[in-house]
Every structure is written in C-alpha cells, then in structure tokens.
Coordinates of C-alpha atoms in Angstrom, one line a residue:
Chain A
M1 CA -191.9 37.6 123.3
G2 CA -188.7 36.5 125.1
E3 CA -185.3 37.6 123.6
F4 CA -184.6 34.1 121.8
E5 CA -187.5 34.6 119.9
L6 CA -187.6 38.2 119.3
I7 CA -183.9 37.8 117.8
R8 CA -185.0 34.4 115.9
H9 CA -187.8 36.8 114.6
Y10 CA -185.6 38.9 113.3
F11 CA -183.7 36.9 111.5
A12 CA -186.5 34.9 110.1
A13 CA -186.4 36.7 106.9
A14 CA -182.7 37.0 106.4
A15 CA -182.7 32.8 106.8
C16 CA -185.4 32.9 104.3
A17 CA -184.8 35.5 101.6
Q18 CA -183.1 32.6 99.2
A19 CA -184.2 29.5 98.4
A20 CA -180.9 28.8 98.0
D21 CA -180.3 25.0 95.9
G22 CA -177.3 24.1 98.3
V23 CA -179.3 24.6 101.5
V24 CA -180.1 21.2 102.5
L25 CA -180.3 22.0 106.2
G26 CA -181.0 26.3 107.2
I27 CA -181.5 27.8 110.8
G28 CA -182.6 25.9 113.7
D29 CA -180.4 22.7 114.1
D30 CA -176.8 21.9 115.6
C31 CA -175.7 22.5 112.5
A32 CA -176.5 23.3 108.9
L33 CA -176.4 21.4 106.1
L34 CA -174.8 22.1 102.7
Q35 CA -174.7 20.7 99.1
V36 CA -171.8 21.3 97.0
P37 CA -172.9 19.9 93.8
A38 CA -170.2 16.9 92.4
G39 CA -167.1 18.7 90.6
E40 CA -167.2 21.7 92.7
Q41 CA -165.2 22.6 95.8
L42 CA -166.4 25.0 98.7
A43 CA -165.1 28.1 99.3
V44 CA -165.1 29.5 102.9
S45 CA -163.9 32.8 104.2
T46 CA -164.3 34.6 107.8
D47 CA -164.7 38.4 108.8
T48 CA -165.2 40.1 111.5
L49 CA -166.2 43.6 112.1
V50 CA -165.8 45.7 115.8
A51 CA -167.5 48.5 116.5
G52 CA -165.1 51.7 116.8
V53 CA -162.3 49.3 114.7
H54 CA -163.9 48.9 111.2
F55 CA -167.3 50.8 111.9
P56 CA -168.7 53.8 114.0
A57 CA -170.2 52.5 117.5
G58 CA -173.1 54.4 116.1
A59 CA -173.5 53.3 112.8
P60 CA -177.5 53.1 111.6
G61 CA -178.2 49.3 112.0
E62 CA -179.9 48.5 108.6
L63 CA -176.4 50.5 106.7
L64 CA -174.1 47.8 109.0
G65 CA -175.9 44.6 108.1
Q66 CA -175.5 45.4 104.3
R67 CA -172.0 46.4 104.3
A68 CA -171.3 43.8 106.8
L69 CA -172.7 40.7 104.4
A70 CA -171.3 43.1 101.2
V71 CA -167.4 42.9 102.6
A72 CA -167.9 39.3 103.2
V73 CA -169.6 38.1 99.8
S74 CA -166.3 40.2 98.2
D75 CA -164.0 37.0 99.0
L76 CA -166.3 35.3 97.3
A77 CA -166.3 37.5 94.6
A78 CA -162.0 37.3 95.1
M79 CA -162.1 33.6 94.4
G80 CA -164.2 33.6 91.5
A81 CA -167.1 31.5 93.8
T82 CA -170.9 31.8 93.2
P83 CA -172.7 32.8 96.9
L84 CA -173.9 29.8 98.8
A85 CA -175.2 30.8 101.9
F86 CA -173.7 32.7 105.3
T87 CA -173.5 31.9 108.9
L88 CA -173.6 35.5 111.3
A89 CA -172.2 35.4 114.7
L90 CA -173.9 38.5 116.6
T91 CA -172.4 39.9 119.5
L92 CA -175.0 42.9 121.1
P93 CA -174.6 45.2 123.9
E94 CA -178.6 44.9 124.6
V95 CA -181.8 43.4 122.3
C96 CA -183.5 46.8 120.5
S97 CA -185.9 45.6 118.3
A98 CA -186.0 48.9 116.8
W99 CA -181.7 48.1 116.1
L100 CA -182.4 44.3 115.0
A101 CA -185.5 45.2 112.1
D102 CA -182.9 48.1 110.9
F103 CA -180.0 45.6 111.2
T104 CA -181.9 42.4 109.7
A105 CA -183.7 44.9 107.1
G106 CA -180.2 45.8 105.4
L107 CA -179.0 42.4 106.2
E108 CA -181.9 41.0 104.0
R109 CA -181.3 43.3 100.8
M110 CA -177.5 42.6 100.2
A111 CA -178.8 38.7 100.9
R112 CA -181.1 39.2 98.3
Q113 CA -178.6 41.0 96.3
C114 CA -176.1 38.2 96.4
G115 CA -178.0 35.5 96.3
V116 CA -176.5 34.2 99.5
R117 CA -179.2 32.8 102.6
L118 CA -178.5 33.0 106.5
V119 CA -178.0 29.2 107.5
G120 CA -177.3 29.8 111.3
G121 CA -175.4 31.8 113.5
D122 CA -174.6 32.8 117.4
T123 CA -176.0 35.5 119.4
T124 CA -173.8 36.3 122.4
R125 CA -174.2 39.6 124.6
G126 CA -171.2 41.5 124.8
P127 CA -169.4 45.1 123.1
L128 CA -170.8 45.6 119.1
S129 CA -169.3 43.2 116.9
L130 CA -169.7 40.9 113.8
T131 CA -168.6 37.6 112.6
L132 CA -169.4 36.9 108.8
T133 CA -168.6 33.1 107.7
V134 CA -170.0 33.1 103.3
F135 CA -169.7 30.1 101.6
G136 CA -169.9 29.6 98.1
R137 CA -168.9 27.1 95.1
V138 CA -166.1 27.3 92.4
P139 CA -166.0 24.2 90.3
A140 CA -162.9 22.2 91.3
G141 CA -159.2 23.8 90.3
Q142 CA -160.7 27.0 88.9
A143 CA -160.6 29.4 91.9
L144 CA -159.4 32.3 91.6
T145 CA -155.5 32.3 93.9
R146 CA -153.3 35.1 94.6
A147 CA -150.5 32.4 93.7
G148 CA -150.4 31.9 89.8
A149 CA -149.8 35.6 88.7
R150 CA -146.8 35.6 85.8
P151 CA -144.4 37.8 84.1
G152 CA -145.6 40.0 81.4
D153 CA -149.2 39.4 83.2
L154 CA -151.2 43.2 83.2
L155 CA -152.3 43.9 86.7
C156 CA -155.7 45.3 86.7
V157 CA -158.6 46.4 88.9
G158 CA -162.5 46.4 88.5
G159 CA -163.1 49.8 89.1
A160 CA -161.9 53.4 90.7
L161 CA -159.9 52.9 93.8
G162 CA -160.0 55.2 97.0
N163 CA -164.2 55.8 97.3
A164 CA -164.2 54.2 100.6
A165 CA -161.2 55.5 101.9
G166 CA -162.3 58.9 100.9
A167 CA -165.7 58.5 102.7
L168 CA -164.3 58.2 106.0
S169 CA -164.3 61.6 107.1
F170 CA -168.1 61.9 106.0
V171 CA -168.9 58.8 107.8
L172 CA -167.4 60.2 110.7
G173 CA -169.3 63.1 110.5
E174 CA -165.8 65.2 110.6
R175 CA -166.6 67.4 107.3
A176 CA -169.9 68.6 106.3
E177 CA -171.8 67.2 103.0
Q178 CA -170.5 68.6 99.9
P179 CA -170.5 67.7 96.0
G180 CA -169.6 64.1 95.8
S181 CA -169.7 63.2 99.2
A182 CA -173.1 61.6 98.8
E183 CA -171.4 59.1 96.3
L184 CA -168.3 58.0 98.0
L185 CA -170.5 57.2 101.4
A186 CA -172.7 55.0 99.3
H187 CA -169.4 53.5 98.0
Y188 CA -168.7 52.8 102.2
W189 CA -171.9 52.0 103.1
S190 CA -172.9 49.8 99.9
P191 CA -170.2 48.5 98.2
A192 CA -170.8 46.0 95.6
P193 CA -169.0 42.5 95.6
Q194 CA -168.0 41.9 92.2
L195 CA -169.2 38.6 91.9
Q196 CA -170.3 38.9 88.1
L197 CA -166.5 40.3 86.9
G198 CA -165.0 37.6 89.7
Q199 CA -166.7 34.3 88.1
A200 CA -165.7 36.1 84.6
L201 CA -162.4 35.9 85.5
R202 CA -162.2 32.4 85.9
G203 CA -160.0 30.8 83.3
L204 CA -158.7 33.9 82.0
A205 CA -156.8 35.9 85.3
T206 CA -154.3 34.6 86.8
A207 CA -154.5 35.9 90.4
A208 CA -156.9 37.5 92.3
L209 CA -158.2 39.1 95.4
D210 CA -160.3 42.0 96.4
V211 CA -159.0 45.2 97.5
S212 CA -159.7 45.8 101.7
D213 CA -156.4 46.6 102.9
G214 CA -155.6 49.1 100.3
L215 CA -154.1 48.6 97.0
L216 CA -150.2 48.7 97.2
A217 CA -151.0 46.3 100.6
D218 CA -153.1 44.0 98.5
C219 CA -150.6 44.4 95.7
G220 CA -148.5 43.3 98.1
H221 CA -150.1 39.9 99.0
I222 CA -150.2 39.0 95.3
A223 CA -146.4 39.4 95.0
R224 CA -145.5 37.2 97.8
A225 CA -147.6 34.6 96.5
S226 CA -146.7 34.8 93.2
G227 CA -143.1 35.5 93.7
V228 CA -143.2 38.1 91.6
A229 CA -142.7 42.2 91.5
L230 CA -146.1 44.3 90.7
L231 CA -145.2 47.5 89.3
V232 CA -148.3 50.2 89.0
E233 CA -148.0 53.6 86.9
Q234 CA -149.5 56.1 89.3
Q235 CA -150.8 57.6 86.1
R236 CA -153.5 54.8 85.4
L237 CA -154.9 54.6 88.8
P238 CA -159.0 54.8 88.3
L239 CA -160.2 57.5 90.5
S240 CA -164.1 58.4 90.4
A241 CA -164.7 62.0 89.7
A242 CA -166.7 62.2 93.2
L243 CA -163.2 61.9 95.1
L244 CA -161.6 63.9 93.1
A245 CA -163.9 66.8 93.6
C246 CA -163.7 65.8 97.5
M247 CA -159.8 65.3 97.9
G248 CA -158.3 67.1 95.1
E249 CA -156.2 64.8 92.7
Q250 CA -153.2 64.5 94.9
S251 CA -155.0 63.1 97.9
A252 CA -157.4 61.2 95.9
R253 CA -154.5 59.1 95.0
Q254 CA -152.9 58.6 98.0
L255 CA -156.3 57.3 99.6
A256 CA -156.2 55.1 95.7
L257 CA -153.3 53.7 96.7
G258 CA -153.4 52.9 100.7
G259 CA -157.1 53.2 101.6
G260 CA -158.4 50.2 102.2
D261 CA -162.4 48.9 102.4
D262 CA -162.6 49.2 98.2
Y263 CA -163.7 45.7 97.6
V264 CA -163.3 45.9 93.7
L265 CA -161.1 42.8 92.6
A266 CA -157.5 43.4 92.0
F267 CA -156.2 40.9 89.6
T268 CA -153.7 39.6 87.3
L269 CA -154.2 38.6 83.4
P270 CA -152.1 38.0 80.3
A271 CA -152.4 40.3 77.6
E272 CA -154.0 38.4 75.3
K273 CA -156.3 37.5 77.5
L274 CA -158.0 41.3 78.1
D275 CA -159.7 41.6 74.6
A276 CA -161.7 38.6 75.6
L277 CA -162.8 40.1 79.4
R278 CA -163.7 43.3 77.5
A279 CA -165.7 41.6 75.5
M280 CA -168.0 39.7 78.1
G281 CA -168.4 43.5 79.2
Q282 CA -166.8 43.4 82.3
P283 CA -164.9 46.3 83.9
V284 CA -161.2 46.4 83.6
Q285 CA -158.8 49.3 84.1
V286 CA -155.1 48.2 83.8
I287 CA -152.9 49.8 86.2
G288 CA -149.4 48.0 85.7
R289 CA -147.5 45.0 84.8
V290 CA -145.9 41.6 86.9
E291 CA -142.5 41.3 86.1
A292 CA -139.6 39.4 87.6
G293 CA -138.5 40.3 90.9
Q294 CA -140.2 41.0 94.1
G295 CA -142.5 43.6 95.8
V296 CA -144.8 46.3 94.6
H297 CA -143.4 49.1 92.4
L298 CA -144.9 52.6 91.8
L299 CA -144.2 54.3 88.8
D300 CA -144.6 58.1 87.6
A301 CA -146.2 59.1 84.1
E302 CA -142.3 58.6 83.1
G303 CA -141.7 55.0 84.2
R304 CA -139.6 56.2 87.2
A305 CA -140.2 54.5 90.5
I306 CA -141.7 56.8 92.8
E307 CA -141.2 56.1 96.7
P308 CA -144.9 55.5 97.9
R309 CA -146.2 57.8 100.8
H310 CA -148.0 55.1 102.3
S311 CA -146.8 51.4 102.2
G312 CA -150.5 50.2 102.6
Y313 CA -152.4 49.8 105.2
Q314 CA -151.1 47.5 107.8
H315 CA -152.8 47.9 111.6
F316 CA -153.2 45.0 113.9
G317 CA -157.0 45.8 113.0
T318 CA -157.2 43.6 109.8
H319 CA -155.3 40.7 109.6
R320 CA -157.5 39.2 106.8
D321 CA -157.2 35.7 105.3
Chain B
M1 CA -141.5 41.1 113.5
G2 CA -144.9 42.7 113.1
E3 CA -147.9 41.8 114.5
F4 CA -149.0 40.4 111.2
E5 CA -145.9 38.3 110.9
L6 CA -146.6 37.2 115.1
I7 CA -150.2 36.1 114.7
R8 CA -149.4 33.8 111.6
H9 CA -146.1 32.9 113.7
Y10 CA -149.2 30.8 116.1
F11 CA -151.6 29.9 114.2
A12 CA -149.2 28.0 111.8
A13 CA -149.2 25.4 114.0
A14 CA -153.3 24.5 114.5
A15 CA -153.2 25.5 110.7
C16 CA -150.9 22.4 109.9
A17 CA -152.0 20.3 112.8
Q18 CA -153.9 17.8 110.5
A19 CA -153.6 16.9 107.1
A20 CA -156.8 16.8 106.2
D21 CA -157.6 15.3 102.8
G22 CA -161.2 17.5 102.7
V23 CA -158.4 20.9 102.6
V24 CA -158.1 22.2 99.2
L25 CA -156.7 25.8 100.1
G26 CA -156.2 26.6 103.7
I27 CA -155.0 29.9 105.2
G28 CA -153.5 32.7 103.7
D29 CA -155.8 33.4 100.2
D30 CA -159.5 35.2 99.9
C31 CA -161.1 32.2 100.9
A32 CA -160.1 28.8 101.6
L33 CA -161.4 25.0 99.5
L34 CA -162.8 22.5 101.1
Q35 CA -163.6 19.2 99.0
V36 CA -167.2 17.3 99.9
P37 CA -166.6 14.0 99.1
A38 CA -169.4 12.9 96.3
G39 CA -172.4 11.6 98.2
E40 CA -171.3 13.3 101.0
Q41 CA -172.8 17.1 102.8
L42 CA -171.6 19.9 104.8
A43 CA -172.6 20.7 108.3
V44 CA -171.9 24.0 109.6
S45 CA -171.8 25.5 112.8
T46 CA -170.8 28.9 114.5
D47 CA -170.4 30.0 118.0
T48 CA -169.1 32.5 119.4
L49 CA -167.8 33.1 123.6
V50 CA -167.2 36.4 125.0
A51 CA -164.5 37.4 127.8
G52 CA -166.9 37.8 131.2
V53 CA -170.1 36.1 129.0
H54 CA -169.0 32.5 128.1
F55 CA -165.5 32.6 130.5
P56 CA -163.8 34.3 133.0
A57 CA -162.1 37.1 131.3
G58 CA -158.2 36.0 133.0
A59 CA -158.9 32.7 131.4
P60 CA -155.8 30.9 131.0
G61 CA -155.2 31.1 126.8
E62 CA -154.0 27.3 126.8
L63 CA -157.7 26.5 128.4
L64 CA -159.3 28.8 126.5
G65 CA -158.1 27.7 123.2
Q66 CA -158.8 23.8 123.5
R67 CA -162.7 24.1 125.3
A68 CA -163.4 26.7 122.4
L69 CA -162.6 24.4 119.6
A70 CA -164.0 21.3 121.6
V71 CA -167.7 23.9 122.3
A72 CA -167.8 24.4 118.3
V73 CA -166.5 20.8 117.1
S74 CA -169.7 19.0 119.9
D75 CA -172.0 20.2 117.4
L76 CA -170.3 18.5 114.8
A77 CA -171.1 15.4 116.9
A78 CA -174.5 16.0 117.3
M79 CA -175.1 15.9 113.6
G80 CA -172.9 12.8 113.1
A81 CA -170.3 14.5 111.0
T82 CA -167.1 13.4 110.5
P83 CA -164.4 17.0 111.6
L84 CA -162.7 18.5 108.4
A85 CA -161.7 22.1 109.3
F86 CA -162.9 25.2 111.2
T87 CA -161.8 28.7 110.8
L88 CA -161.3 31.0 113.6
A89 CA -162.5 35.1 114.3
L90 CA -160.1 36.0 117.7
T91 CA -160.8 39.4 118.7
L92 CA -158.0 40.7 121.3
P93 CA -157.4 44.0 122.9
E94 CA -153.6 43.9 122.1
V95 CA -151.7 41.2 121.0
C96 CA -149.7 39.5 123.6
S97 CA -146.6 36.7 122.8
A98 CA -146.7 34.9 125.3
W99 CA -151.3 34.6 125.4
L100 CA -150.7 34.2 122.0
A101 CA -147.9 30.6 122.4
D102 CA -150.4 29.9 125.0
F103 CA -153.9 29.7 123.1
T104 CA -152.8 28.5 120.0
A105 CA -151.1 25.8 121.9
G106 CA -154.6 25.0 123.8
L107 CA -155.9 25.2 120.0
E108 CA -153.7 23.1 118.6
R109 CA -154.0 20.0 121.1
M110 CA -158.0 19.9 120.8
A111 CA -157.3 20.1 117.3
R112 CA -155.1 17.1 116.4
Q113 CA -157.5 15.3 119.1
C114 CA -160.4 16.3 116.7
G115 CA -159.1 15.7 113.6
V116 CA -159.7 19.0 112.6
R117 CA -157.6 21.7 110.7
L118 CA -157.7 25.9 110.9
V119 CA -158.0 27.1 107.3
G120 CA -158.6 30.4 108.0
G121 CA -160.3 33.4 109.9
D122 CA -160.0 37.4 111.0
T123 CA -158.1 38.3 113.9
T124 CA -159.1 42.6 115.0
R125 CA -158.4 44.5 117.7
G126 CA -161.0 44.9 120.4
P127 CA -162.9 43.5 123.6
L128 CA -161.5 39.6 123.8
S129 CA -163.7 37.3 122.2
L130 CA -164.1 34.3 119.9
T131 CA -166.2 33.1 116.9
L132 CA -165.8 29.4 115.6
T133 CA -167.1 28.5 112.8
V134 CA -166.5 24.6 112.4
F135 CA -167.2 21.9 109.1
G136 CA -168.0 18.4 108.9
R137 CA -168.8 16.0 106.3
V138 CA -171.9 13.5 107.0
P139 CA -173.5 10.8 104.1
A140 CA -176.2 12.3 102.7
G141 CA -179.1 12.2 104.1
Q142 CA -177.7 10.5 107.5
A143 CA -177.2 13.9 109.5
L144 CA -178.7 13.3 112.9
T145 CA -181.7 16.3 113.2
R146 CA -183.5 17.5 116.4
A147 CA -187.2 17.1 114.1
G148 CA -187.3 12.6 114.1
A149 CA -187.9 11.4 117.8
R150 CA -190.9 9.8 117.5
P151 CA -193.4 8.4 121.0
G152 CA -192.4 4.9 122.0
D153 CA -188.4 6.1 121.8
L154 CA -186.3 5.7 124.7
L155 CA -184.3 9.3 125.4
C156 CA -180.4 8.7 125.9
V157 CA -177.7 10.9 127.2
G158 CA -173.8 9.8 126.1
G159 CA -172.8 10.7 129.9
A160 CA -172.7 12.0 132.9
L161 CA -174.4 15.6 133.2
G162 CA -174.1 18.6 135.5
N163 CA -170.2 18.4 135.5
A164 CA -169.3 21.8 133.9
A165 CA -171.9 23.7 135.5
G166 CA -170.5 22.0 139.1
A167 CA -167.0 23.2 137.8
L168 CA -168.3 27.4 137.5
S169 CA -167.6 28.1 141.3
F170 CA -164.3 26.6 141.3
V171 CA -163.7 28.4 137.6
L172 CA -164.5 31.6 139.3
G173 CA -162.2 31.1 142.0
E174 CA -165.1 31.3 144.5
R175 CA -164.7 28.1 146.3
A176 CA -161.4 26.4 147.3
E177 CA -160.2 22.9 145.8
Q178 CA -161.3 20.4 147.1
P179 CA -161.7 16.3 146.5
G180 CA -163.4 16.0 143.3
S181 CA -163.2 19.6 142.2
A182 CA -160.6 18.8 139.4
E183 CA -162.3 16.4 138.0
L184 CA -165.3 19.1 137.6
L185 CA -162.5 21.7 136.3
A186 CA -161.3 19.1 133.5
H187 CA -164.5 18.4 132.2
Y188 CA -165.8 22.2 131.9
W189 CA -161.5 23.3 130.6
S190 CA -161.6 20.5 128.7
P191 CA -165.1 18.8 127.2
A192 CA -164.4 16.3 125.0
P193 CA -166.9 16.1 121.7
Q194 CA -168.7 12.9 121.5
L195 CA -168.0 12.2 118.0
Q196 CA -167.6 9.0 118.1
L197 CA -171.1 8.4 119.2
G198 CA -172.4 10.5 117.0
Q199 CA -171.4 8.7 114.2
A200 CA -172.4 5.6 115.4
L201 CA -175.5 6.9 115.9
R202 CA -176.3 7.5 111.7
G203 CA -178.8 5.1 111.1
L204 CA -180.2 4.4 114.6
A205 CA -181.3 7.5 116.4
T206 CA -184.2 9.5 115.2
A207 CA -182.9 12.8 117.2
A208 CA -179.8 14.1 118.9
L209 CA -178.1 17.2 120.2
D210 CA -175.3 18.2 122.6
V211 CA -176.5 19.7 126.0
S212 CA -175.1 23.1 125.9
D213 CA -178.0 25.0 127.3
G214 CA -179.1 22.8 130.0
L215 CA -180.8 19.3 129.6
L216 CA -184.3 20.5 130.0
A217 CA -183.9 23.6 127.5
D218 CA -182.2 20.9 125.0
C219 CA -184.8 18.2 125.7
G220 CA -187.0 21.2 124.5
H221 CA -185.4 21.6 121.5
I222 CA -186.3 17.9 120.7
A223 CA -189.8 18.3 121.9
R224 CA -190.3 21.4 119.8
A225 CA -188.3 19.6 116.8
S226 CA -190.1 16.7 116.9
G227 CA -193.5 17.7 117.6
V228 CA -193.4 15.1 121.0
A229 CA -193.5 14.7 124.3
L230 CA -190.2 14.3 126.1
L231 CA -190.8 12.6 129.8
V232 CA -187.4 12.5 132.4
E233 CA -187.0 10.2 134.3
Q234 CA -185.0 12.0 137.4
Q235 CA -183.5 9.3 139.3
R236 CA -182.0 8.0 135.8
L237 CA -180.1 11.5 135.7
P238 CA -176.0 10.0 135.5
L239 CA -174.5 12.2 138.3
S240 CA -170.6 11.6 138.5
A241 CA -168.8 10.7 142.2
A242 CA -166.9 14.0 141.5
L243 CA -170.3 16.3 141.3
L244 CA -171.8 14.4 144.0
A245 CA -168.6 14.6 146.2
C246 CA -168.9 18.4 145.6
M247 CA -172.2 19.3 145.3
G248 CA -174.5 17.0 147.2
E249 CA -177.2 14.8 145.9
Q250 CA -179.8 17.4 145.6
S251 CA -178.1 20.3 144.2
A252 CA -176.1 17.7 141.6
R253 CA -179.4 16.6 140.4
Q254 CA -180.1 20.6 139.8
L255 CA -177.6 20.7 138.2
A256 CA -177.9 18.0 135.8
L257 CA -181.0 19.5 134.8
G258 CA -180.5 23.3 134.4
G259 CA -176.6 23.5 133.4
G260 CA -175.1 24.1 130.5
D261 CA -172.1 23.8 129.1
D262 CA -172.3 19.5 129.5
Y263 CA -171.4 18.6 125.6
V264 CA -172.6 15.3 125.9
L265 CA -175.2 14.4 123.2
A266 CA -178.8 13.5 124.3
F267 CA -180.4 11.7 121.6
T268 CA -184.2 9.7 121.2
L269 CA -183.7 6.0 120.1
P270 CA -186.1 2.8 119.3
A271 CA -186.0 0.6 121.8
E272 CA -184.8 -2.1 119.8
K273 CA -181.4 0.0 118.5
L274 CA -180.1 0.2 122.3
D275 CA -178.2 -3.3 122.1
A276 CA -177.0 -2.4 118.7
L277 CA -175.5 0.9 120.4
R278 CA -173.7 -0.6 123.4
A279 CA -172.5 -3.5 121.5
M280 CA -170.7 -0.7 119.4
G281 CA -169.2 -0.1 122.7
Q282 CA -170.6 3.2 122.6
P283 CA -171.4 5.1 126.4
V284 CA -175.5 5.1 126.4
Q285 CA -177.8 6.0 129.7
V286 CA -181.4 5.9 129.5
I287 CA -182.8 8.7 131.1
G288 CA -186.4 8.7 129.8
R289 CA -188.9 7.9 127.0
V290 CA -191.0 10.1 124.4
E291 CA -194.9 10.4 124.4
A292 CA -196.9 11.9 122.0
G293 CA -198.0 15.5 122.8
Q294 CA -195.6 18.3 123.9
G295 CA -193.0 19.4 126.2
V296 CA -190.4 18.2 128.8
H297 CA -192.0 15.9 131.5
L298 CA -190.1 15.4 135.1
L299 CA -190.8 12.1 136.7
D300 CA -190.1 11.4 140.2
A301 CA -188.7 7.4 141.4
E302 CA -192.8 6.4 141.1
G303 CA -193.3 7.9 137.6
R304 CA -195.2 11.4 138.8
A305 CA -194.8 14.7 137.7
I306 CA -192.5 17.2 139.7
E307 CA -192.3 20.5 138.8
P308 CA -188.7 21.0 137.8
R309 CA -186.9 24.4 139.7
H310 CA -185.4 25.4 136.2
S311 CA -186.8 25.0 133.5
G312 CA -183.6 24.9 131.9
Y313 CA -180.7 28.2 130.9
Q314 CA -182.7 30.6 129.2
H315 CA -181.2 34.5 128.9
F316 CA -180.0 36.4 126.0
G317 CA -176.3 35.1 126.1
T318 CA -176.9 31.9 124.6
H319 CA -179.1 31.8 121.6
R320 CA -177.5 28.8 119.8
D321 CA -178.7 27.1 116.3

C-alpha cells in the first residue's frame, strides 16, 4: 500500500462517520460541496495546532485527534451553529501507520460525538501540525456574535473554568498523578464543545464566545466588540472540586481567570432570560454583569476592584478569529 | 503595537480587499458567516504549503502570498465555482513586520484578482507553513467533478504544460537566468487560476480538475474516478516557447507529462461541444481522448503506446483532495 493509499485508508473512517445531510460531495475531488438549507447561513472557523506550542510534541495520537476537532468545533458552539463538516490539513514528519490509526480513531470518535463529517484536506510532510476548518449552519440573523452585549446584561459561563490550564503540569509530566488530576486531564484532552448550550442561546444571549484564550482576555474581546465594560465577580467563578484539590483556592482562581483552553461558553444575557435558559436544562453560571464603559474589571467579594495578576493569555502563539 | 495588533493590521487589507456579497460576517468573531444564494452550493478546498517542501524556505513574502492563494483558488476553478472567500492559517517562526507587509501585499493582490475575501484564520508560532481554505459558490448540480468522463470524449487542457516545473531550477537558484526563464518564473510564482474557463465548462465538460500533481498523475485521477481510459497524444502537448528555449524539446515534454504545479485545467469534453467552447473565447487544447478501459496511456505521433518515463508526481508531500 503506497503512502497515498495508507493515508486515505485511515481517513476513510472519519469521512464516513457521519452521513451528514448537507454534504453533497465529500473527500476525493478538487473541492467538497456543501448544501446550506434555505434561510440558513454557513459558519466557518479555522484553528491551527502546532506540536510543542499547542500540545506536547509526543502527545498520543488518539488524544490529539479528539482534542483538535473538539477545539475547532467549539467555535461553532460559540456562534450557536449546528456542526456540518470539517476539513483537516495534517502535516506529518513521517507516515507511521500506528500513529495514523490512533489519530484517526480519536478524530472519528469526536466527529461522531459532534455530528460532523470529514469532507476534505491535505496531507503534507513537515513538522507536526494540524489545521482544521469547521463548518456549521445557523438560521440567518441568529448567529451569536461578540458584539451585542448591553449594559444591564448578566455575564455568564457554561461551566467550570481553569480545568484545562490546571491539567497542563500533568500533561507535561511535571507533576505526578494525584486525586483530581485524571479529571483535569480529561478536560484537557477531551473538551466537550457546548453545542446544545450555544444553540439554546440563540435569541436569548446578546453576545457569546468560547473561552480559549482565558476568561479575562476573552471577556476583553466581548467588551471591545460590544463597546461596554464587563465586571467579573471573583468569588462567583465556578471552580471544580478537582481543580481546587490539585491547586488550592488561590491558584485555582488565577487559572480560571487567566488560563486558556477551557472551551466553555461565556455569554451576556438579559436578566429576564435567565429563567428561560435554566428551564431548558442548560448549565448557566452567573459570574458578573455588563455596564456602560469599557474594559474588563475584576471585583472582590465586597464589589471592590482588584488588579488581576494576569490580564489573560496573550502571546503570539494564539491569535484566534 | 502588540503582536496581535501587528498581525491584524497587516491582514486588514486582504480582509477588506473585496466587498464580497456573500460574506455576512468577516474576520474578528468565533466564526465567519457566509450566505450561499438559493439554488447554489458551497465548494470548499484546503491546501497546505510547507517551507522547504512546497516552496523554498527563503521565498520572498510577496511572491509566496500571491502563489499560495492562486494555488488554492485553482481548485475552485476546477469545480466551475465562483470564488467567494478564504481563511488563512499562518504558522510563522517569528513576527517580522517587513515580511508580513510583503506577504499580505501579495495575498491582497491575488485576492483582488480572484475576487475572494479573507474571512478568518489563525496565526501560530512554529516552522513556516500556510494552510488556505477557499470557498466558492456553484449552481446546484453543475459542479465539475472528476467522475463523468465518457468514452468518445476529447481530453483537453486549458494552456501550456510544464512551465512551473521548468521554473524550479531557477526558483532554487540552481541555474542562472537565461532567455525564457523570467516567463517560467512568472508561471511558478503567479499561476493564474482558470476561473473563467472553469465556469464556461459548466454544462459542457464531463470531468475536470486542475493539473497540480503532473498531467499523467492527474489524468489518472480522472480515469479512476470515471472508470475509463485516457489516451494522451504526446505530440499534442502544448509547450511554451520559453520552456522549449530553456529545456529543449525532450526535457520540456517530460516536464509537461510529469511536472506538477501547472494549475491549468484538464478536462474531458464531448467532441460536439468543442466549437461552443472555442466560440466563447476560451483556451482549449485537445491532447487526447477517452476510451473504454482504465489507466492513462501515452501515444506517440503514430498512435503507438509509449512507456512514460515518469508516471507522475507521487510522493508523500502532495496528497490533495
């Protein structure tokens, strides 16, 4: 079996994992063809993961496959979109069939979980990296952008923060396993895109994104795009028992504010919509509010401004649109 | 200006280069939003270019920017699609503002030429590589696939072959400039996607692709997908005066058969459609025909089978879908 055939063989599973209605033509031609239903728009997002920057160079293929797709699909969740398909550009230093089998098994599992089908890609030789472009559909005019937050809205998140950042020292093997570390590692390697929450937020939330750069940095994106100030109440940050057990309260809070890779949704919500969202069974944690002004402000238990230790996760490695 | 801002600044030009009708939301949110007109489908293709594999590591930024986008858009031409938008995942070893200015200038020029708008992407740190995903629209059911060639059809190409492959020794600086080399270099660095030809072929051609892996290899893709044999008449291969001047006839022919990166369209056409296509002012060169059977067969001037020296450009570096 030639290298072409080998790669095709392994990706065939992910290509067939979902018989997505909107995929007219999948892998194997110059382009894939997607059908977007009348009255809907196509949501598109691209993410690159580079070995040694976004994941450890020796990461197990299966974990890498599922994480890479989950991270990309999370951007669809943040727009309130329904996943449809994805393309994968994979750059590999060498063709290793055992690694490819593991990688595509992880990719296929997450593809099934998210209801998304591999429709094309490119495999090239070079230092290990992956670029995924994901496609979803969303009713015209109902996509959740970052630009609609209004003074008076609540600031909410869809789950606990800081778990993936708390996992990093375990991912890198810098710390030995301990009670809670397995749960943190699961958050890192297999984040669950909040697709149901995102779709439920259509028509309710005024702005939304997924927390990838760190809560404060991502709140800054909403504040800038919406022209408002966001107030984060530090004592309301949802912290998992696993994170608290592994890191202690103070470090856990810093990780929740500044650590990246959580992939829970952060959103602003008119207060009168809160009950409707909870009645739908969606996870909602109120962590602050929107005011007139600009920037992100951290408040202590008495409502006084705190200077955050980290203003968020901003280095050259992660510029996301 | 931070690194984030620097990158955003340089890409703003390409993002604004086209006020494409179908782009509802461009760069700056979790996803871009595209509107596909009723009755049309979305064509999607992904290409990765890695420094040292697909272009010289020290390639000038401006030439790289325009070539990378042209290569990607060529897949839209091959489907008969009208370009709409693209995303760019750029991995850079370091942020250099002079290089970024050059790169985005080249990217923007090609974006204007192809009528395509930058709608999103990701910038990461790592060894230099680019992944572009391009989007186009095509009337439902009219996309040109590789699968419809029928015995009796003519085999045609949209222009001269082998120019880009002939340029390689000049690109790499292995040979000094000579008469004709500048024309070959222009073909390599600034291939012109045959968008008008692709759109004209809708409803006429039975199969099409763009020649990227080499004529014989790409004809093999059509033969396999269509379940037919393709016969290539060697003496009908269109060779440019520049290629003949630089390489001599025998080498020129080998480059035309086996060299990659031409990005002209190859297509099969019922003989009775040839005049209609020529009447539309489209470039058409008949180079052979389709017969029942399988595989690609090279014929000499007397119609006898020749064993080709190269069966095409197949190594791990270029698996394209």
